[in-house]
């Protein structure tokens, strides 16, 4: 029973000590050191008798970083942000590439399939005047489809070049904002 009472006092003293530390680190808190019945020390926020001795408990303040540590931390954050800007540009390019060349390549594949069918038809044309006229018409269709393929690729390339520039401009803008965010702050000097 006495041991249990002593344990309760010790727990209460510890709680009082932690409460005092948590109450604020800006000023010192008074905690009283008392003698417990079992002869040990007890700590509490109020005087506990004529033998109570006030002790000062100072809260610890957060560890501060040196200028070098702060500069290193800022450099790591800046590097991470710059990497993110590069990744965002790559994602922009990948999306544009998929969007532009995906549909363009599908249309080119369709044109090439038509060319293959027409070429097979031309191979079966008769070797006479009617066959020659038919073959000439088929060759004209093939030339037209090849021209469509060239135009499709040209439009896709031009569009992709514009998208490359747009993605690069966005990255450059992001990098300028990052450089500004991490630029050394000017301190007021007197």
PDB file of N, CA and C in Angstrom, residues 104-152:
ATOM      1  N   UNK A 104      -2.392  10.398 -85.259  1.00  0.00           N
ATOM      2  CA  UNK A 104      -1.747  10.524 -86.566  1.00  0.00           C
ATOM      3  C   UNK A 104      -1.268   9.165 -87.071  1.00  0.00           C
ATOM      4  N   UNK A 105      -0.635   8.414 -86.202  1.00  0.00           N
ATOM      5  CA  UNK A 105      -0.142   7.086 -86.612  1.00  0.00           C
ATOM      6  C   UNK A 105      -1.287   6.159 -86.989  1.00  0.00           C
ATOM      7  N   UNK A 106      -2.420   6.302 -86.334  1.00  0.00           N
ATOM      8  CA  UNK A 106      -3.577   5.484 -86.684  1.00  0.00           C
ATOM      9  C   UNK A 106      -4.070   5.828 -88.099  1.00  0.00           C
ATOM     10  N   UNK A 107      -4.127   7.125 -88.403  1.00  0.00           N
ATOM     11  CA  UNK A 107      -4.556   7.532 -89.749  1.00  0.00           C
ATOM     12  C   UNK A 107      -3.547   7.068 -90.808  1.00  0.00           C
ATOM     13  N   UNK A 108      -2.238   7.170 -90.502  1.00  0.00           N
ATOM     14  CA  UNK A 108      -1.207   6.707 -91.437  1.00  0.00           C
ATOM     15  C   UNK A 108      -1.347   5.204 -91.661  1.00  0.00           C
ATOM     16  N   UNK A 109      -1.602   4.456 -90.613  1.00  0.00           N
ATOM     17  CA  UNK A 109      -1.781   3.001 -90.736  1.00  0.00           C
ATOM     18  C   UNK A 109      -2.988   2.700 -91.628  1.00  0.00           C
ATOM     19  N   UNK A 110      -4.062   3.474 -91.471  1.00  0.00           N
ATOM     20  CA  UNK A 110      -5.239   3.291 -92.334  1.00  0.00           C
ATOM     21  C   UNK A 110      -4.892   3.563 -93.803  1.00  0.00           C
ATOM     22  N   UNK A 111      -4.130   4.654 -94.048  1.00  0.00           N
ATOM     23  CA  UNK A 111      -3.714   4.965 -95.425  1.00  0.00           C
ATOM     24  C   UNK A 111      -2.849   3.836 -95.984  1.00  0.00           C
ATOM     25  N   UNK A 112      -1.928   3.329 -95.171  1.00  0.00           N
ATOM     26  CA  UNK A 112      -1.034   2.259 -95.637  1.00  0.00           C
ATOM     27  C   UNK A 112      -1.814   0.972 -95.928  1.00  0.00           C
ATOM     28  N   UNK A 113      -2.833   0.702 -95.141  1.00  0.00           N
ATOM     29  CA  UNK A 113      -3.670  -0.482 -95.411  1.00  0.00           C
ATOM     30  C   UNK A 113      -4.405  -0.306 -96.749  1.00  0.00           C
ATOM     31  N   UNK A 114      -4.886   0.909 -97.019  1.00  0.00           N
ATOM     32  CA  UNK A 114      -5.557   1.168 -98.302  1.00  0.00           C
ATOM     33  C   UNK A 114      -4.571   1.004 -99.460  1.00  0.00           C
ATOM     34  N   UNK A 115      -3.350   1.493 -99.266  1.00  0.00           N
ATOM     35  CA  UNK A 115      -2.325   1.351-100.314  1.00  0.00           C
ATOM     36  C   UNK A 115      -2.057  -0.135-100.590  1.00  0.00           C
ATOM     37  N   UNK A 116      -1.983  -0.938 -99.536  1.00  0.00           N
ATOM     38  CA  UNK A 116      -1.735  -2.387 -99.713  1.00  0.00           C
ATOM     39  C   UNK A 116      -2.869  -3.035-100.498  1.00  0.00           C
ATOM     40  N   UNK A 117      -4.123  -2.674-100.191  1.00  0.00           N
ATOM     41  CA  UNK A 117      -5.265  -3.248-100.911  1.00  0.00           C
ATOM     42  C   UNK A 117      -5.245  -2.832-102.387  1.00  0.00           C
ATOM     43  N   UNK A 118      -4.940  -1.548-102.608  1.00  0.00           N
ATOM     44  CA  UNK A 118      -4.922  -1.052-103.999  1.00  0.00           C
ATOM     45  C   UNK A 118      -3.766  -1.684-104.777  1.00  0.00           C
ATOM     46  N   UNK A 119      -2.619  -1.852-104.138  1.00  0.00           N
ATOM     47  CA  UNK A 119      -1.474  -2.486-104.794  1.00  0.00           C
ATOM     48  C   UNK A 119      -1.816  -3.928-105.186  1.00  0.00           C
ATOM     49  N   UNK A 120      -2.536  -4.622-104.312  1.00  0.00           N
ATOM     50  CA  UNK A 120      -2.968  -5.996-104.634  1.00  0.00           C
ATOM     51  C   UNK A 120      -3.934  -5.986-105.813  1.00  0.00           C
ATOM     52  N   UNK A 121      -4.816  -4.995-105.870  1.00  0.00           N
ATOM     53  CA  UNK A 121      -5.747  -4.891-106.996  1.00  0.00           C
ATOM     54  C   UNK A 121      -4.975  -4.613-108.301  1.00  0.00           C
ATOM     55  N   UNK A 122      -3.954  -3.764-108.204  1.00  0.00           N
ATOM     56  CA  UNK A 122      -3.165  -3.415-109.394  1.00  0.00           C
ATOM     57  C   UNK A 122      -2.431  -4.636-109.929  1.00  0.00           C
ATOM     58  N   UNK A 123      -2.025  -5.507-109.049  1.00  0.00           N
ATOM     59  CA  UNK A 123      -1.319  -6.721-109.492  1.00  0.00           C
ATOM     60  C   UNK A 123      -2.240  -7.642-110.283  1.00  0.00           C
ATOM     61  N   UNK A 124      -3.524  -7.535-110.058  1.00  0.00           N
ATOM     62  CA  UNK A 124      -4.481  -8.405-110.753  1.00  0.00           C
ATOM     63  C   UNK A 124      -5.047  -7.753-112.027  1.00  0.00           C
ATOM     64  N   UNK A 125      -4.601  -6.556-112.345  1.00  0.00           N
ATOM     65  CA  UNK A 125      -5.130  -5.865-113.541  1.00  0.00           C
ATOM     66  C   UNK A 125      -4.710  -6.607-114.811  1.00  0.00           C
ATOM     67  N   UNK A 126      -5.605  -6.618-115.789  1.00  0.00           N
ATOM     68  CA  UNK A 126      -5.326  -7.283-117.076  1.00  0.00           C
ATOM     69  C   UNK A 126      -4.222  -6.542-117.830  1.00  0.00           C
ATOM     70  N   UNK A 127      -3.542  -7.301-118.643  1.00  0.00           N
ATOM     71  CA  UNK A 127      -2.454  -6.745-119.424  1.00  0.00           C
ATOM     72  C   UNK A 127      -2.989  -6.302-120.791  1.00  0.00           C
ATOM     73  N   UNK A 128      -3.896  -5.337-120.789  1.00  0.00           N
ATOM     74  CA  UNK A 128      -4.438  -4.792-122.017  1.00  0.00           C
ATOM     75  C   UNK A 128      -4.766  -3.322-121.779  1.00  0.00           C
ATOM     76  N   UNK A 129      -5.420  -2.639-122.738  1.00  0.00           N
ATOM     77  CA  UNK A 129      -5.711  -1.213-122.610  1.00  0.00           C
ATOM     78  C   UNK A 129      -6.613  -0.935-121.419  1.00  0.00           C
ATOM     79  N   UNK A 130      -7.623  -1.729-121.221  1.00  0.00           N
ATOM     80  CA  UNK A 130      -8.530  -1.540-120.082  1.00  0.00           C
ATOM     81  C   UNK A 130      -7.781  -1.763-118.775  1.00  0.00           C
ATOM     82  N   UNK A 131      -6.927  -2.771-118.764  1.00  0.00           N
ATOM     83  CA  UNK A 131      -6.132  -3.053-117.569  1.00  0.00           C
ATOM     84  C   UNK A 131      -5.150  -1.942-117.278  1.00  0.00           C
ATOM     85  N   UNK A 132      -4.574  -1.364-118.346  1.00  0.00           N
ATOM     86  CA  UNK A 132      -3.615  -0.266-118.177  1.00  0.00           C
ATOM     87  C   UNK A 132      -4.317   0.975-117.645  1.00  0.00           C
ATOM     88  N   UNK A 133      -5.521   1.248-118.136  1.00  0.00           N
ATOM     89  CA  UNK A 133      -6.297   2.389-117.651  1.00  0.00           C
ATOM     90  C   UNK A 133      -6.666   2.176-116.187  1.00  0.00           C
ATOM     91  N   UNK A 134      -7.110   0.980-115.865  1.00  0.00           N
ATOM     92  CA  UNK A 134      -7.476   0.618-114.477  1.00  0.00           C
ATOM     93  C   UNK A 134      -6.253   0.757-113.571  1.00  0.00           C
ATOM     94  N   UNK A 135      -5.094   0.248-114.020  1.00  0.00           N
ATOM     95  CA  UNK A 135      -3.853   0.304-113.256  1.00  0.00           C
ATOM     96  C   UNK A 135      -3.434   1.757-113.026  1.00  0.00           C
ATOM     97  N   UNK A 136      -3.595   2.596-114.041  1.00  0.00           N
ATOM     98  CA  UNK A 136      -3.238   4.020-113.927  1.00  0.00           C
ATOM     99  C   UNK A 136      -4.092   4.703-112.860  1.00  0.00           C
ATOM    100  N   UNK A 137      -5.381   4.376-112.844  1.00  0.00           N
ATOM    101  CA  UNK A 137      -6.276   4.943-111.823  1.00  0.00           C
ATOM    102  C   UNK A 137      -5.867   4.500-110.417  1.00  0.00           C
ATOM    103  N   UNK A 138      -5.490   3.232-110.306  1.00  0.00           N
ATOM    104  CA  UNK A 138      -5.062   2.712-108.999  1.00  0.00           C
ATOM    105  C   UNK A 138      -3.760   3.396-108.534  1.00  0.00           C
ATOM    106  N   UNK A 139      -2.830   3.599-109.492  1.00  0.00           N
ATOM    107  CA  UNK A 139      -1.560   4.251-109.150  1.00  0.00           C
ATOM    108  C   UNK A 139      -1.801   5.702-108.707  1.00  0.00           C
ATOM    109  N   UNK A 140      -2.788   6.364-109.303  1.00  0.00           N
ATOM    110  CA  UNK A 140      -3.150   7.728-108.910  1.00  0.00           C
ATOM    111  C   UNK A 140      -3.687   7.735-107.474  1.00  0.00           C
ATOM    112  N   UNK A 141      -4.516   6.736-107.151  1.00  0.00           N
ATOM    113  CA  UNK A 141      -5.034   6.627-105.783  1.00  0.00           C
ATOM    114  C   UNK A 141      -3.899   6.401-104.782  1.00  0.00           C
ATOM    115  N   UNK A 142      -2.955   5.546-105.154  1.00  0.00           N
ATOM    116  CA  UNK A 142      -1.817   5.268-104.276  1.00  0.00           C
ATOM    117  C   UNK A 142      -0.998   6.545-104.054  1.00  0.00           C
ATOM    118  N   UNK A 143      -0.753   7.300-105.124  1.00  0.00           N
ATOM    119  CA  UNK A 143       0.020   8.547-105.004  1.00  0.00           C
ATOM    120  C   UNK A 143      -0.700   9.540-104.091  1.00  0.00           C
ATOM    121  N   UNK A 144      -2.007   9.600-104.239  1.00  0.00           N
ATOM    122  CA  UNK A 144      -2.801  10.497-103.396  1.00  0.00           C
ATOM    123  C   UNK A 144      -2.711  10.087-101.925  1.00  0.00           C
ATOM    124  N   UNK A 145      -2.786   8.786-101.665  1.00  0.00           N
ATOM    125  CA  UNK A 145      -2.685   8.301-100.281  1.00  0.00           C
ATOM    126  C   UNK A 145      -1.281   8.549 -99.709  1.00  0.00           C
ATOM    127  N   UNK A 146      -0.248   8.387-100.544  1.00  0.00           N
ATOM    128  CA  UNK A 146       1.114   8.657-100.081  1.00  0.00           C
ATOM    129  C   UNK A 146       1.297  10.141 -99.760  1.00  0.00           C
ATOM    130  N   UNK A 147       0.661  10.985-100.555  1.00  0.00           N
ATOM    131  CA  UNK A 147       0.696  12.417-100.281  1.00  0.00           C
ATOM    132  C   UNK A 147      -0.036  12.719 -98.961  1.00  0.00           C
ATOM    133  N   UNK A 148      -1.140  12.036 -98.708  1.00  0.00           N
ATOM    134  CA  UNK A 148      -1.879  12.210 -97.458  1.00  0.00           C
ATOM    135  C   UNK A 148      -1.025  11.786 -96.260  1.00  0.00           C
ATOM    136  N   UNK A 149      -0.269  10.698 -96.449  1.00  0.00           N
ATOM    137  CA  UNK A 149       0.627  10.238 -95.370  1.00  0.00           C
ATOM    138  C   UNK A 149       1.692  11.304 -95.081  1.00  0.00           C
ATOM    139  N   UNK A 150       2.303  11.832 -96.125  1.00  0.00           N
ATOM    140  CA  UNK A 150       3.343  12.854 -95.953  1.00  0.00           C
ATOM    141  C   UNK A 150       2.769  14.091 -95.256  1.00  0.00           C
ATOM    142  N   UNK A 151       1.579  14.492 -95.667  1.00  0.00           N
ATOM    143  CA  UNK A 151       0.939  15.660 -95.057  1.00  0.00           C
ATOM    144  C   UNK A 151       0.588  15.377 -93.588  1.00  0.00           C
ATOM    145  N   UNK A 152       0.093  14.189 -93.330  1.00  0.00           N
ATOM    146  CA  UNK A 152      -0.255  13.798 -91.956  1.00  0.00           C
ATOM    147  C   UNK A 152       0.978  13.873 -91.056  1.00  0.00           C
TER     148      UNK A 152
END
